[in-house]
Amino acid sequence: MSMPNDHELKQLEDEMRGPLSAYTVHPVTSGDTARLLQALQPAFDDMRHAVNAFPAAESKRVPYQPSLAKLMKAQLHAYPKMYWLAGLSVLVMLLLISSTFNNYSNYAIIGDMFALVLPATLLAGMLYSFRSQNREMRLVESITPYPPALLILCRMLLVVILTVVLGAIVSLYLLARLDRFPLLPFLLQWMSVLVLVGGITAYIMMRKGVKTAFACSCISWIAWNGSDLLNRSSGLLADDIQMTLQAAGLAAGLLLLRLAYRRSIGMKIAKAGS
């Protein structure tokens, strides 16, 4: 087969110029844009008149806020089975340890153990949740319809809720197993430090980043348990004062979680995930 010469190529080009000209796209000029805007101007005028006709309704319009419950439900799929199996293993461990106590008067000792183990479980779960906060994940999350910082906060709240559920199940087990078990003081003892650590983590994470938040939460966890053990051994504070401080810690943790949620809406990912 011989190669086509220049004459044949020119003849082929002339034959194809007609059929292919119908598929040629001409570049858009400024005149085309001006004509399009002029054609759409009546529609713009009608929209402006409709908005001006209802100023009161426009002033009362509430800006859209994402549904936290729906977003947390969607984020459940981000955790694999191994994460839930790890949570189940922590539950089994707490049940086995709690089964060794036969006297309700030792609830403070069990509470101290819960105040150590459950926040540690919370911090470990947070580390797992933040493992995907690399540059690629930030790019993916930046195109979601939700503020990216809110996605991170939802993952952290899921860890907090899971840890609270684990502690609540074991607390109900102790209530059913031991006579005259003081459920409310026991719940307040471990839940106060747990929620406080979670609130500190969420609030500082929204302002200073994940690493700083994790460091501050570890310090607060160690300081809380250290002061509690010191008071338990020395008896500096009465039980009523101790419960008041625990209630204040629980309220402060809930307030910090609320403030972190309000700040997360509309926040940029670069600041939350640094």
PDB file of N, CA, C and O in Angstrom, residues 61-71 145-147 150 154 258 261-266:
ATOM      1  N   ARG A  61     -36.456  35.196  56.807  1.00  0.00           N
ATOM      2  CA  ARG A  61     -35.930  33.936  56.301  1.00  0.00           C
ATOM      3  C   ARG A  61     -34.774  33.469  57.190  1.00  0.00           C
ATOM      4  O   ARG A  61     -33.839  34.224  57.450  1.00  0.00           O
ATOM      5  N   VAL A  62     -34.848  32.228  57.652  1.00  0.00           N
ATOM      6  CA  VAL A  62     -33.833  31.665  58.529  1.00  0.00           C
ATOM      7  C   VAL A  62     -32.777  30.974  57.682  1.00  0.00           C
ATOM      8  O   VAL A  62     -33.114  30.175  56.808  1.00  0.00           O
ATOM      9  N   PRO A  63     -31.500  31.270  57.871  1.00  0.00           N
ATOM     10  CA  PRO A  63     -30.466  30.604  57.082  1.00  0.00           C
ATOM     11  C   PRO A  63     -30.437  29.113  57.358  1.00  0.00           C
ATOM     12  O   PRO A  63     -30.726  28.656  58.469  1.00  0.00           O
ATOM     13  N   TYR A  64     -30.058  28.356  56.355  1.00  0.00           N
ATOM     14  CA  TYR A  64     -30.050  26.900  56.456  1.00  0.00           C
ATOM     15  C   TYR A  64     -28.954  26.428  57.411  1.00  0.00           C
ATOM     16  O   TYR A  64     -27.830  26.912  57.366  1.00  0.00           O
ATOM     17  N   GLN A  65     -29.345  25.530  58.301  1.00  0.00           N
ATOM     18  CA  GLN A  65     -28.383  24.906  59.191  1.00  0.00           C
ATOM     19  C   GLN A  65     -28.493  23.396  59.037  1.00  0.00           C
ATOM     20  O   GLN A  65     -29.599  22.846  59.018  1.00  0.00           O
ATOM     21  N   PRO A  66     -27.388  22.717  58.901  1.00  0.00           N
ATOM     22  CA  PRO A  66     -27.436  21.270  58.687  1.00  0.00           C
ATOM     23  C   PRO A  66     -28.062  20.556  59.880  1.00  0.00           C
ATOM     24  O   PRO A  66     -27.939  20.981  61.028  1.00  0.00           O
ATOM     25  N   SER A  67     -28.743  19.450  59.621  1.00  0.00           N
ATOM     26  CA  SER A  67     -29.313  18.620  60.670  1.00  0.00           C
ATOM     27  C   SER A  67     -28.201  17.778  61.275  1.00  0.00           C
ATOM     28  O   SER A  67     -27.625  16.920  60.608  1.00  0.00           O
ATOM     29  N   LEU A  68     -27.910  18.024  62.546  1.00  0.00           N
ATOM     30  CA  LEU A  68     -26.805  17.326  63.197  1.00  0.00           C
ATOM     31  C   LEU A  68     -27.109  15.836  63.321  1.00  0.00           C
ATOM     32  O   LEU A  68     -26.230  14.997  63.131  1.00  0.00           O
ATOM     33  N   ALA A  69     -28.358  15.503  63.630  1.00  0.00           N
ATOM     34  CA  ALA A  69     -28.716  14.086  63.804  1.00  0.00           C
ATOM     35  C   ALA A  69     -28.571  13.321  62.489  1.00  0.00           C
ATOM     36  O   ALA A  69     -28.025  12.214  62.463  1.00  0.00           O
ATOM     37  N   LYS A  70     -29.046  13.909  61.376  1.00  0.00           N
ATOM     38  CA  LYS A  70     -28.937  13.234  60.080  1.00  0.00           C
ATOM     39  C   LYS A  70     -27.489  13.097  59.644  1.00  0.00           C
ATOM     40  O   LYS A  70     -27.097  12.077  59.078  1.00  0.00           O
ATOM     41  N   LEU A  71     -26.696  14.122  59.910  1.00  0.00           N
ATOM     42  CA  LEU A  71     -25.293  14.071  59.522  1.00  0.00           C
ATOM     43  C   LEU A  71     -24.539  13.027  60.336  1.00  0.00           C
ATOM     44  O   LEU A  71     -23.705  12.286  59.796  1.00  0.00           O
ATOM     45  N   PRO A 145     -21.834  19.295  50.912  1.00  0.00           N
ATOM     46  CA  PRO A 145     -22.762  20.401  51.204  1.00  0.00           C
ATOM     47  C   PRO A 145     -22.709  20.863  52.650  1.00  0.00           C
ATOM     48  O   PRO A 145     -23.350  21.846  52.992  1.00  0.00           O
ATOM     49  N   TYR A 146     -21.965  20.169  53.511  1.00  0.00           N
ATOM     50  CA  TYR A 146     -21.863  20.546  54.910  1.00  0.00           C
ATOM     51  C   TYR A 146     -20.511  21.207  55.172  1.00  0.00           C
ATOM     52  O   TYR A 146     -19.532  20.921  54.490  1.00  0.00           O
ATOM     53  N   PRO A 147     -20.451  22.070  56.182  1.00  0.00           N
ATOM     54  CA  PRO A 147     -19.139  22.628  56.552  1.00  0.00           C
ATOM     55  C   PRO A 147     -18.191  21.508  56.948  1.00  0.00           C
ATOM     56  O   PRO A 147     -18.540  20.651  57.763  1.00  0.00           O
ATOM     57  N   LEU A 150     -17.753  20.741  60.558  1.00  0.00           N
ATOM     58  CA  LEU A 150     -18.899  20.071  61.179  1.00  0.00           C
ATOM     59  C   LEU A 150     -18.799  18.562  61.015  1.00  0.00           C
ATOM     60  O   LEU A 150     -19.219  17.800  61.905  1.00  0.00           O
ATOM     61  N   CYS A 154     -18.861  15.965  64.092  1.00  0.00           N
ATOM     62  CA  CYS A 154     -19.830  14.874  64.165  1.00  0.00           C
ATOM     63  C   CYS A 154     -19.137  13.544  64.469  1.00  0.00           C
ATOM     64  O   CYS A 154     -19.651  12.733  65.243  1.00  0.00           O
ATOM     65  N   ARG A 258     -21.641  22.597  72.849  1.00  0.00           N
ATOM     66  CA  ARG A 258     -22.573  23.489  72.167  1.00  0.00           C
ATOM     67  C   ARG A 258     -21.840  24.609  71.444  1.00  0.00           C
ATOM     68  O   ARG A 258     -22.141  24.936  70.290  1.00  0.00           O
ATOM     69  N   TYR A 261     -20.155  23.303  68.329  1.00  0.00           N
ATOM     70  CA  TYR A 261     -21.093  23.076  67.229  1.00  0.00           C
ATOM     71  C   TYR A 261     -21.431  24.387  66.523  1.00  0.00           C
ATOM     72  O   TYR A 261     -21.441  24.451  65.282  1.00  0.00           O
ATOM     73  N   ARG A 262     -21.667  25.432  67.289  1.00  0.00           N
ATOM     74  CA  ARG A 262     -22.016  26.717  66.675  1.00  0.00           C
ATOM     75  C   ARG A 262     -20.851  27.263  65.852  1.00  0.00           C
ATOM     76  O   ARG A 262     -21.055  27.879  64.803  1.00  0.00           O
ATOM     77  N   ARG A 263     -19.635  27.034  66.328  1.00  0.00           N
ATOM     78  CA  ARG A 263     -18.477  27.537  65.597  1.00  0.00           C
ATOM     79  C   ARG A 263     -18.182  26.702  64.362  1.00  0.00           C
ATOM     80  O   ARG A 263     -17.625  27.199  63.371  1.00  0.00           O
ATOM     81  N   SER A 264     -18.539  25.424  64.389  1.00  0.00           N
ATOM     82  CA  SER A 264     -18.200  24.537  63.274  1.00  0.00           C
ATOM     83  C   SER A 264     -18.988  24.848  62.008  1.00  0.00           C
ATOM     84  O   SER A 264     -18.553  24.536  60.915  1.00  0.00           O
ATOM     85  N   ILE A 265     -20.162  25.458  62.150  1.00  0.00           N
ATOM     86  CA  ILE A 265     -21.007  25.765  60.985  1.00  0.00           C
ATOM     87  C   ILE A 265     -20.343  26.880  60.177  1.00  0.00           C
ATOM     88  O   ILE A 265     -20.143  27.982  60.653  1.00  0.00           O
ATOM     89  N   GLY A 266     -19.988  26.570  58.948  1.00  0.00           N
ATOM     90  CA  GLY A 266     -19.373  27.556  58.058  1.00  0.00           C
ATOM     91  C   GLY A 266     -17.895  27.723  58.251  1.00  0.00           C
ATOM     92  O   GLY A 266     -17.287  28.578  57.612  1.00  0.00           O
TER      93      GLY A 266
END
